[in-house]
Amino acid sequence: MMPRSSLLVRHIHTLAPMDGRHTVLHGASLYCADGEIRQVIASGGKLPKADRVIRGDHAVAIPGLVNTHHHLYQTLTRAYGPAADAELFDWLRVLYPIWARLDEDAVHAAALAGMAELLFSGCTTTTDHHYVFPRGHGNLLDVEIEAARRIGIRFHPTRGSMSVGQSQGGLPPDSVVESEDRILEECERAIGKHHDPAPGAMLRIALAPCSPFSVSPRLMRASAELARRHGVRLHTHLAETRDEERYCLEHFGKRPLDLLEDAGWLAADAWLAHGIYFNRSEIARLGRAGVGIAHCPTSNMRLGSGCAPVLALRRAGCPVGLGVDGGASNDSSHMLAEARQALLLQRLRHGAAALGVRDALRMATVEGARCLGRDDIGTIEPGKRADIALFDLRGLSYSGAGDAVSALLLCAPERVDTLVIDGRVVVEGGELQTIRLEPLIARHRRLAAKLVVTDL
Ligand SMILES: [Zn+2]
């Protein structure tokens, strides 16, 4: 049967499919049809005809990067002076009242801006953890989903939530929390309206109560029950700081992971952001359960939170993906830079041999995909979705580089040259093909200035 659309990426200089065998191909071509990779053709092989042909002889190609933790709305409050040098709890206390003013227009522009940055960094799939829903400010989840469709990124938004405000002993002000009944209703509505369980899906919903210091154990348990009724995944922040650990011991008499297990979350359908403060037996329990971890090295260093036990978590059996975590605690959305940070941070702690460049790239691709419950993305192989990132080797950053794959992380983080998502060319020649960038920057800047006083 003739495909509806086809794409040939021809004669790729260096192709790293991340297929688990450390394969590297030179001069290979990729034939994609109807959004799927159909053939990997070795150098010299006969090339099929395609509707669209892209040259790859100047580029290194890898699977599109997978971002497993983010808060896109925070791009509006990045590098905010009063929060610039704070640790997590103080950083949150400064920013919550500003985020209480978010509306649909702001969230839409923030999502587009963060997604554009992700695309430029070679990212083809992202999640988003949106948990601020001020009453009467519109439907903030729906507008970010509209932004993802418009820009063309594969999207796993989570319906986040906060239900325990300061008056109940929580950290956030009461102005940014919702009732638990409303949260659960909205979660169910979001799943019914948007979730696509089919293979190759461009959009899947997950449920994401925010953190132990902003939701109740009851909401954690109810979210897990609701997620399992509908076959969607679960996400939350856990073991990010010592302050969080102290909060859990003081308020619940339990360590964060025990709280999580009591709520029914210690299972392979959950993935956790950060996972820094786990002890040895907790790491073994997480590994046995197959819980995913979104490692966010830049945010962890920026807020001085700590260094996650990435090697031990991977050895225990946890899929460990990478997350750029938050426009306001990174303060960027560059996935290649995040993989570089992950590599450097583990090497600082454990030595240069402890984590290879290809291991860091596996976390940024196939292990991230596992965190999101996907086996149809994260590698370049026949039958997988056509999510491919090509970086131009001809620029100054890579001049003199001996190994193209190592150059991706050891040299300065580059901007993607060509990005294919589900067979569609979304970035070409370093330019976004789906939206115009300059008007977006002007709009994003204007809406940020409405929220906070900026110098820019
Ligand atoms: Zn986060």
Coordinates of C-alpha atoms and ligand atoms in Angstrom, one line a residue:
M1 CA 0.0 0.0 0.0
M2 CA 1.3 3.5 -0.9
P3 CA 2.1 5.6 2.2
R4 CA 0.3 8.9 2.6
S5 CA 3.7 10.6 3.2
S6 CA 7.3 9.5 3.1
L7 CA 10.6 11.0 4.0
L8 CA 14.2 10.0 3.1
V9 CA 17.2 11.2 5.2
R10 CA 20.0 10.4 2.9
H11 CA 23.7 9.5 3.5
I12 CA 23.9 10.6 7.1
H13 CA 27.5 11.3 8.1
T14 CA 27.2 9.6 11.5
L15 CA 24.1 7.8 12.8
A16 CA 23.8 6.7 16.4
P17 CA 20.5 4.8 16.7
M18 CA 20.9 4.1 20.5
D19 CA 19.8 0.6 19.9
G20 CA 21.6 -0.9 22.9
R21 CA 24.5 -2.3 20.9
H22 CA 26.4 1.0 20.7
T23 CA 26.0 0.8 16.9
V24 CA 27.4 3.7 14.9
L25 CA 26.7 3.9 11.1
H26 CA 28.4 6.1 8.6
G27 CA 26.7 7.0 5.3
A28 CA 23.5 5.3 6.2
S29 CA 20.0 6.5 5.1
L30 CA 16.6 6.5 6.9
Y31 CA 13.4 5.8 5.0
C32 CA 10.3 6.9 6.9
A33 CA 6.6 6.5 5.9
D34 CA 3.5 7.7 7.6
G35 CA 5.5 8.9 10.6
E36 CA 7.3 5.6 11.2
I37 CA 10.9 4.5 10.5
R38 CA 10.6 1.8 8.0
Q39 CA 14.2 1.1 6.9
V40 CA 17.7 1.9 8.0
I41 CA 19.7 1.5 4.8
A42 CA 23.5 0.9 5.1
S43 CA 25.9 3.0 3.0
G44 CA 25.8 1.9 -0.6
G45 CA 22.3 0.4 -0.3
K46 CA 19.6 1.1 -2.9
L47 CA 17.5 4.1 -1.8
P48 CA 13.7 4.1 -2.1
K49 CA 11.8 7.1 -3.6
A50 CA 10.2 9.4 -1.1
D51 CA 8.0 12.5 -1.2
R52 CA 10.6 14.5 0.7
V53 CA 14.4 14.0 0.7
I54 CA 16.8 15.6 3.2
R55 CA 20.6 15.5 3.0
G56 CA 22.4 14.1 6.0
D57 CA 26.0 14.1 4.8
H58 CA 26.9 17.0 7.0
A59 CA 25.2 15.8 10.1
V60 CA 25.3 13.5 13.1
A61 CA 21.8 11.9 13.7
I62 CA 20.4 10.6 17.0
P63 CA 16.9 9.8 18.2
G64 CA 14.9 12.8 19.2
L65 CA 15.6 13.7 22.8
V66 CA 12.9 13.0 25.5
N67 CA 12.4 15.6 28.3
T68 CA 10.9 13.9 31.3
H69 CA 10.3 16.9 33.6
H70 CA 9.4 20.5 33.0
H71 CA 7.3 23.5 34.1
L72 CA 6.8 25.4 30.9
Y73 CA 4.9 28.3 32.5
Q74 CA 8.1 29.2 34.5
T75 CA 9.8 30.5 31.3
L76 CA 7.9 33.7 32.2
T77 CA 9.7 34.1 35.5
R78 CA 13.3 32.9 34.7
A79 CA 16.3 34.6 36.2
Y80 CA 14.0 36.5 38.6
G81 CA 16.2 38.6 40.8
P82 CA 14.7 37.9 44.2
A83 CA 14.8 34.2 43.5
A84 CA 18.1 34.1 41.8
D85 CA 20.2 32.9 44.8
A86 CA 17.6 31.0 46.8
E87 CA 17.2 27.3 47.7
L88 CA 13.9 25.5 46.8
F89 CA 11.6 26.4 49.6
D90 CA 12.5 30.1 49.6
W91 CA 12.6 30.1 45.8
L92 CA 9.0 28.8 45.8
R93 CA 7.8 31.3 48.5
V94 CA 9.0 34.2 46.3
L95 CA 7.5 32.8 43.1
Y96 CA 4.1 31.3 44.2
P97 CA 2.3 34.7 44.5
I98 CA 3.6 35.7 41.0
W99 CA 2.4 32.4 39.5
A100 CA -1.0 33.0 41.1
R101 CA -1.6 35.6 38.4
L102 CA -1.1 33.2 35.4
D103 CA -3.8 33.2 32.8
E104 CA -4.5 31.4 29.5
D105 CA -2.6 33.9 27.4
A106 CA 0.5 33.7 29.6
V107 CA 0.5 29.9 29.8
H108 CA 0.0 29.6 26.0
A109 CA 2.9 31.9 25.2
A110 CA 5.1 30.3 27.9
A111 CA 4.4 26.8 26.5
L112 CA 5.2 27.9 23.0
A113 CA 8.5 29.6 24.1
G114 CA 9.6 26.6 26.2
M115 CA 8.7 24.1 23.5
A116 CA 10.5 26.2 20.8
E117 CA 13.7 26.1 23.0
L118 CA 13.3 22.3 23.4
L119 CA 12.9 21.8 19.7
F120 CA 16.0 23.8 19.0
S121 CA 17.9 21.5 21.4
G122 CA 16.9 18.3 19.5
C123 CA 14.0 17.4 21.8
T124 CA 11.0 15.7 20.1
T125 CA 9.0 14.6 23.1
T126 CA 8.4 16.6 26.3
T127 CA 6.3 16.3 29.3
D128 CA 5.0 19.3 31.3
H129 CA 4.1 19.4 35.0
H130 CA 1.6 22.2 35.3
Y131 CA 0.2 22.4 38.9
V132 CA -0.9 26.1 39.3
F133 CA -4.6 26.6 38.4
P134 CA -5.8 29.9 39.9
R135 CA -9.6 29.8 40.1
G136 CA -11.3 31.7 37.3
H137 CA -8.2 32.0 35.2
G138 CA -9.4 29.7 32.4
N139 CA -8.3 26.3 31.4
L140 CA -4.5 26.3 31.5
L141 CA -4.0 22.7 30.6
D142 CA -6.0 22.9 27.4
V143 CA -4.1 26.0 26.2
E144 CA -0.7 24.3 26.5
I145 CA -2.0 21.3 24.6
E146 CA -3.1 23.7 21.9
A147 CA 0.4 25.1 21.9
A148 CA 2.0 21.7 21.5
R149 CA -0.3 20.8 18.5
R150 CA 0.5 24.1 16.9
I151 CA 4.3 23.8 17.2
G152 CA 4.4 20.1 16.4
I153 CA 6.1 18.5 19.5
R154 CA 5.1 15.1 20.9
F155 CA 3.5 16.0 24.3
H156 CA 2.9 14.2 27.6
P157 CA 1.3 17.0 29.7
T158 CA 0.4 16.1 33.3
R159 CA -2.6 17.4 35.1
G160 CA -0.7 18.7 38.2
S161 CA -2.3 19.8 41.5
M162 CA -1.8 21.5 44.8
S163 CA -4.4 21.1 47.6
V164 CA -2.7 21.9 50.9
G165 CA -2.1 25.7 51.4
Q166 CA -0.4 27.5 54.2
S167 CA -3.6 27.6 56.4
Q168 CA -3.5 23.7 56.3
G169 CA 0.3 23.6 57.0
G170 CA 1.5 23.4 53.4
L171 CA 4.1 25.6 51.7
P172 CA 2.0 27.3 49.0
P173 CA -0.3 30.3 49.7
D174 CA -4.0 29.4 49.8
S175 CA -4.5 31.5 46.6
V176 CA -2.8 28.8 44.4
V177 CA -4.4 25.6 45.8
E178 CA -7.6 23.9 44.6
S179 CA -10.1 21.6 46.4
E180 CA -9.4 17.9 46.0
D181 CA -12.8 17.2 44.5
R182 CA -12.3 19.8 41.8
I183 CA -8.7 18.4 41.1
L184 CA -10.0 14.9 40.6
E185 CA -12.9 16.1 38.4
E186 CA -10.5 18.1 36.2
C187 CA -8.0 15.1 36.0
E188 CA -10.8 12.9 34.7
R189 CA -12.0 15.6 32.3
A190 CA -8.4 16.0 30.9
I191 CA -8.0 12.2 30.4
G192 CA -11.4 11.9 28.7
K193 CA -10.8 14.9 26.4
H194 CA -7.1 14.5 25.5
H195 CA -5.5 11.1 26.3
D196 CA -4.5 8.9 23.4
P197 CA -3.4 5.4 24.4
A198 CA -2.7 4.3 20.8
P199 CA 0.8 3.4 19.7
G200 CA 2.5 6.4 18.1
A201 CA 0.3 8.8 20.1
M202 CA 1.3 12.5 19.9
L203 CA -0.5 13.3 23.2
R204 CA -0.8 11.4 26.4
I205 CA -2.0 12.7 29.8
A206 CA -0.5 11.7 33.2
L207 CA -1.7 12.8 36.7
A208 CA 0.8 14.7 38.9
P209 CA 0.1 15.8 42.4
C210 CA 2.9 18.3 43.0
S211 CA 4.9 17.4 46.1
P212 CA 4.6 16.1 49.7
F213 CA 4.4 19.7 51.0
S214 CA 1.6 20.8 48.7
V215 CA -0.9 17.9 48.5
S216 CA -2.4 15.4 51.0
P217 CA -1.8 11.7 51.2
R218 CA -5.5 11.3 50.4
L219 CA -5.1 13.1 47.1
M220 CA -2.0 11.0 46.3
R221 CA -4.0 7.8 46.8
A222 CA -7.0 9.1 44.9
S223 CA -4.9 10.2 42.0
A224 CA -3.3 6.7 41.8
E225 CA -6.7 5.0 41.8
L226 CA -8.0 7.4 39.1
A227 CA -4.9 7.0 37.0
R228 CA -5.1 3.2 37.1
R229 CA -8.8 3.2 36.3
H230 CA -7.9 5.0 33.0
G231 CA -4.5 3.5 32.3
V232 CA -2.5 6.8 32.5
R233 CA 0.8 7.3 34.3
L234 CA 1.7 9.0 37.6
H235 CA 4.3 11.7 38.2
T236 CA 5.4 13.8 41.2
H237 CA 8.4 15.5 42.8
L238 CA 10.1 13.4 45.4
A239 CA 13.2 13.4 47.5
E240 CA 14.4 16.7 46.1
T241 CA 15.7 18.4 49.2
R242 CA 16.5 17.8 52.9
D243 CA 13.8 20.4 53.7
E244 CA 11.2 18.1 52.0
E245 CA 12.5 15.2 54.0
R246 CA 12.2 17.2 57.3
Y247 CA 8.7 18.3 56.3
C248 CA 7.6 14.7 55.7
L249 CA 9.1 13.5 59.0
E250 CA 7.5 16.4 60.9
H251 CA 4.1 16.3 59.3
F252 CA 3.6 12.5 58.6
G253 CA 6.3 10.8 60.7
K254 CA 7.5 9.1 57.5
R255 CA 10.3 9.5 55.0
P256 CA 9.2 10.6 51.5
L257 CA 9.4 7.2 49.9
D258 CA 7.4 5.5 52.7
L259 CA 4.7 8.2 52.1
L260 CA 4.7 7.4 48.4
E261 CA 4.5 3.6 49.0
D262 CA 1.6 4.0 51.4
A263 CA -0.3 5.9 48.7
G264 CA 0.2 3.0 46.3
W265 CA 2.7 4.7 44.0
L266 CA 5.7 2.3 44.3
A267 CA 5.0 0.8 40.8
A268 CA 6.3 0.9 37.2
D269 CA 3.6 3.3 36.1
A270 CA 5.1 6.1 38.2
W271 CA 8.1 8.3 37.5
L272 CA 9.5 10.8 40.0
A273 CA 11.3 14.1 39.5
H274 CA 14.7 14.4 41.2
G275 CA 15.1 11.4 43.5
I276 CA 18.1 12.8 45.3
Y277 CA 17.7 11.8 48.9
F278 CA 17.1 8.0 48.8
N279 CA 19.1 5.7 51.0
R280 CA 20.5 2.4 49.8
S281 CA 17.4 0.2 50.7
E282 CA 15.1 2.8 49.2
I283 CA 17.0 2.7 45.9
A284 CA 16.6 -1.2 45.9
R285 CA 12.9 -0.8 46.5
L286 CA 12.5 1.7 43.7
G287 CA 14.5 -0.6 41.3
R288 CA 12.5 -3.7 42.2
A289 CA 9.3 -1.7 41.5
G290 CA 10.6 -0.3 38.2
V291 CA 9.8 3.3 39.2
G292 CA 11.2 5.9 36.7
I293 CA 13.4 8.8 37.7
A294 CA 13.6 12.2 36.0
H295 CA 17.1 13.4 36.8
C296 CA 17.3 17.2 36.6
P297 CA 21.0 18.1 37.1
T298 CA 20.9 21.7 36.2
S299 CA 18.0 22.5 38.5
N300 CA 19.6 20.5 41.3
M301 CA 22.8 22.5 41.0
R302 CA 21.1 25.8 40.4
L303 CA 19.0 25.5 43.6
G304 CA 21.9 23.7 45.5
S305 CA 19.6 20.8 46.1
G306 CA 22.1 18.0 45.8
C307 CA 23.3 15.2 43.4
A308 CA 21.1 12.3 42.6
P309 CA 22.4 8.8 42.9
V310 CA 22.0 8.2 39.2
L311 CA 24.4 5.2 38.9
A312 CA 22.9 3.3 41.8
L313 CA 19.4 4.0 40.6
R314 CA 20.3 2.7 37.1
R315 CA 22.1 -0.4 38.6
A316 CA 19.0 -1.1 40.7
G317 CA 16.8 -1.2 37.6
C318 CA 15.2 2.2 37.5
P319 CA 14.9 3.8 34.1
V320 CA 16.6 7.2 34.6
G321 CA 15.6 9.9 32.1
L322 CA 16.6 13.5 32.0
G323 CA 14.6 16.7 32.7
V324 CA 15.3 20.3 32.1
D325 CA 12.9 21.1 35.1
G326 CA 11.5 24.4 35.0
G327 CA 12.0 27.7 33.1
A328 CA 12.8 29.3 36.5
S329 CA 15.2 26.8 38.0
N330 CA 17.4 26.0 35.0
D331 CA 16.7 28.7 33.5
S332 CA 16.6 27.2 30.0
S333 CA 15.1 24.3 28.1
H334 CA 18.1 22.8 26.3
M335 CA 18.1 19.0 26.4
L336 CA 21.5 18.5 24.9
A337 CA 22.9 20.8 27.6
E338 CA 21.1 18.8 30.2
A339 CA 22.7 15.6 29.0
R340 CA 26.0 17.3 29.2
Q341 CA 25.3 18.4 32.8
A342 CA 24.3 14.9 33.7
L343 CA 27.5 13.5 32.3
L344 CA 29.7 16.1 34.0
L345 CA 28.0 15.9 37.4
Q346 CA 28.3 12.1 37.7
R347 CA 31.9 12.2 36.5
L348 CA 32.7 14.9 39.2
R349 CA 31.3 12.5 41.8
H350 CA 32.4 9.1 40.6
G351 CA 35.3 9.7 38.0
A352 CA 35.4 10.0 34.3
A353 CA 34.9 6.2 33.6
A354 CA 31.7 6.0 35.6
L355 CA 29.4 7.3 32.9
G356 CA 30.1 7.3 29.2
V357 CA 28.8 9.8 26.7
R358 CA 26.6 7.1 25.2
D359 CA 25.1 6.3 28.6
A360 CA 24.2 10.0 29.1
L361 CA 22.6 9.9 25.6
R362 CA 20.7 6.8 26.5
M363 CA 19.2 8.5 29.5
A364 CA 18.3 11.5 27.2
T365 CA 16.5 9.2 24.7
V366 CA 15.5 5.6 25.4
E367 CA 15.5 5.7 29.2
G368 CA 13.5 8.9 29.1
A369 CA 11.0 7.2 26.8
R370 CA 10.7 4.3 29.3
C371 CA 9.9 6.9 32.1
L372 CA 7.0 8.1 29.9
G373 CA 5.9 4.5 29.3
R374 CA 6.9 4.5 25.6
D375 CA 8.6 1.8 23.6
D376 CA 7.8 3.3 20.2
I377 CA 10.2 6.2 20.6
G378 CA 13.8 6.8 21.9
T379 CA 15.7 4.7 19.3
I380 CA 16.1 4.8 15.5
E381 CA 15.0 1.4 14.4
P382 CA 12.4 0.1 11.9
G383 CA 9.0 0.2 13.5
K384 CA 9.7 3.1 15.8
R385 CA 8.2 6.6 15.3
A386 CA 10.2 8.9 13.0
D387 CA 11.6 11.2 15.7
I388 CA 15.1 12.2 14.6
A389 CA 17.5 15.0 15.5
L390 CA 20.3 16.0 13.2
F391 CA 23.1 18.3 14.3
D392 CA 25.3 20.0 11.7
L393 CA 29.0 19.0 12.1
R394 CA 30.3 21.9 10.0
G395 CA 30.1 24.6 12.6
L396 CA 32.8 26.1 14.8
S397 CA 31.8 24.1 17.9
Y398 CA 32.5 20.8 16.3
S399 CA 35.6 21.8 14.3
G400 CA 38.5 19.5 15.2
A401 CA 36.2 16.9 16.8
G402 CA 37.3 13.3 16.3
D403 CA 34.1 11.5 17.2
A404 CA 30.8 13.0 16.2
V405 CA 28.7 11.3 18.9
S406 CA 31.1 12.3 21.7
A407 CA 31.2 15.8 20.3
L408 CA 27.4 16.2 21.0
L409 CA 28.1 16.3 24.7
L410 CA 31.7 17.1 25.1
C411 CA 31.7 20.2 22.8
A412 CA 29.5 23.3 23.4
P413 CA 25.7 22.3 23.2
E414 CA 24.6 23.1 19.7
R415 CA 21.3 24.1 18.1
V416 CA 19.7 21.3 16.1
D417 CA 20.0 21.6 12.3
T418 CA 17.0 19.4 11.3
L419 CA 14.4 17.9 13.6
V420 CA 11.8 15.3 12.4
I421 CA 8.8 14.5 14.7
D422 CA 6.5 11.7 13.6
G423 CA 7.9 12.0 10.1
R424 CA 7.2 15.8 9.9
V425 CA 10.1 18.2 9.5
V426 CA 9.6 20.7 12.3
V427 CA 13.0 22.4 12.2
E428 CA 15.0 22.7 9.0
G429 CA 18.3 24.6 8.6
G430 CA 18.1 25.6 12.2
E431 CA 14.8 27.4 11.6
L432 CA 11.4 26.5 13.1
Q433 CA 9.0 25.6 10.3
T434 CA 5.7 25.6 12.3
I435 CA 5.5 29.0 13.9
R436 CA 7.2 32.4 13.6
L437 CA 9.7 33.0 16.3
E438 CA 10.0 36.8 16.5
P439 CA 6.4 37.6 17.2
L440 CA 6.4 34.8 19.8
I441 CA 9.4 36.3 21.6
A442 CA 7.8 39.7 21.6
R443 CA 4.5 38.3 23.0
H444 CA 6.3 36.2 25.6
R445 CA 8.4 39.2 26.7
R446 CA 5.3 41.4 27.0
L447 CA 3.4 38.8 29.1
A448 CA 6.4 38.2 31.3
A449 CA 6.6 42.0 32.0
K450 CA 2.9 41.9 33.1
L451 CA 3.7 39.3 35.7
V452 CA 7.0 40.6 37.1
V453 CA 9.2 43.7 36.7
T454 CA 12.0 42.8 34.3
D455 CA 15.0 44.7 33.0
L456 CA 14.5 43.4 29.5
Ligands
ZN1 ZN 9.9 20.4 39.0

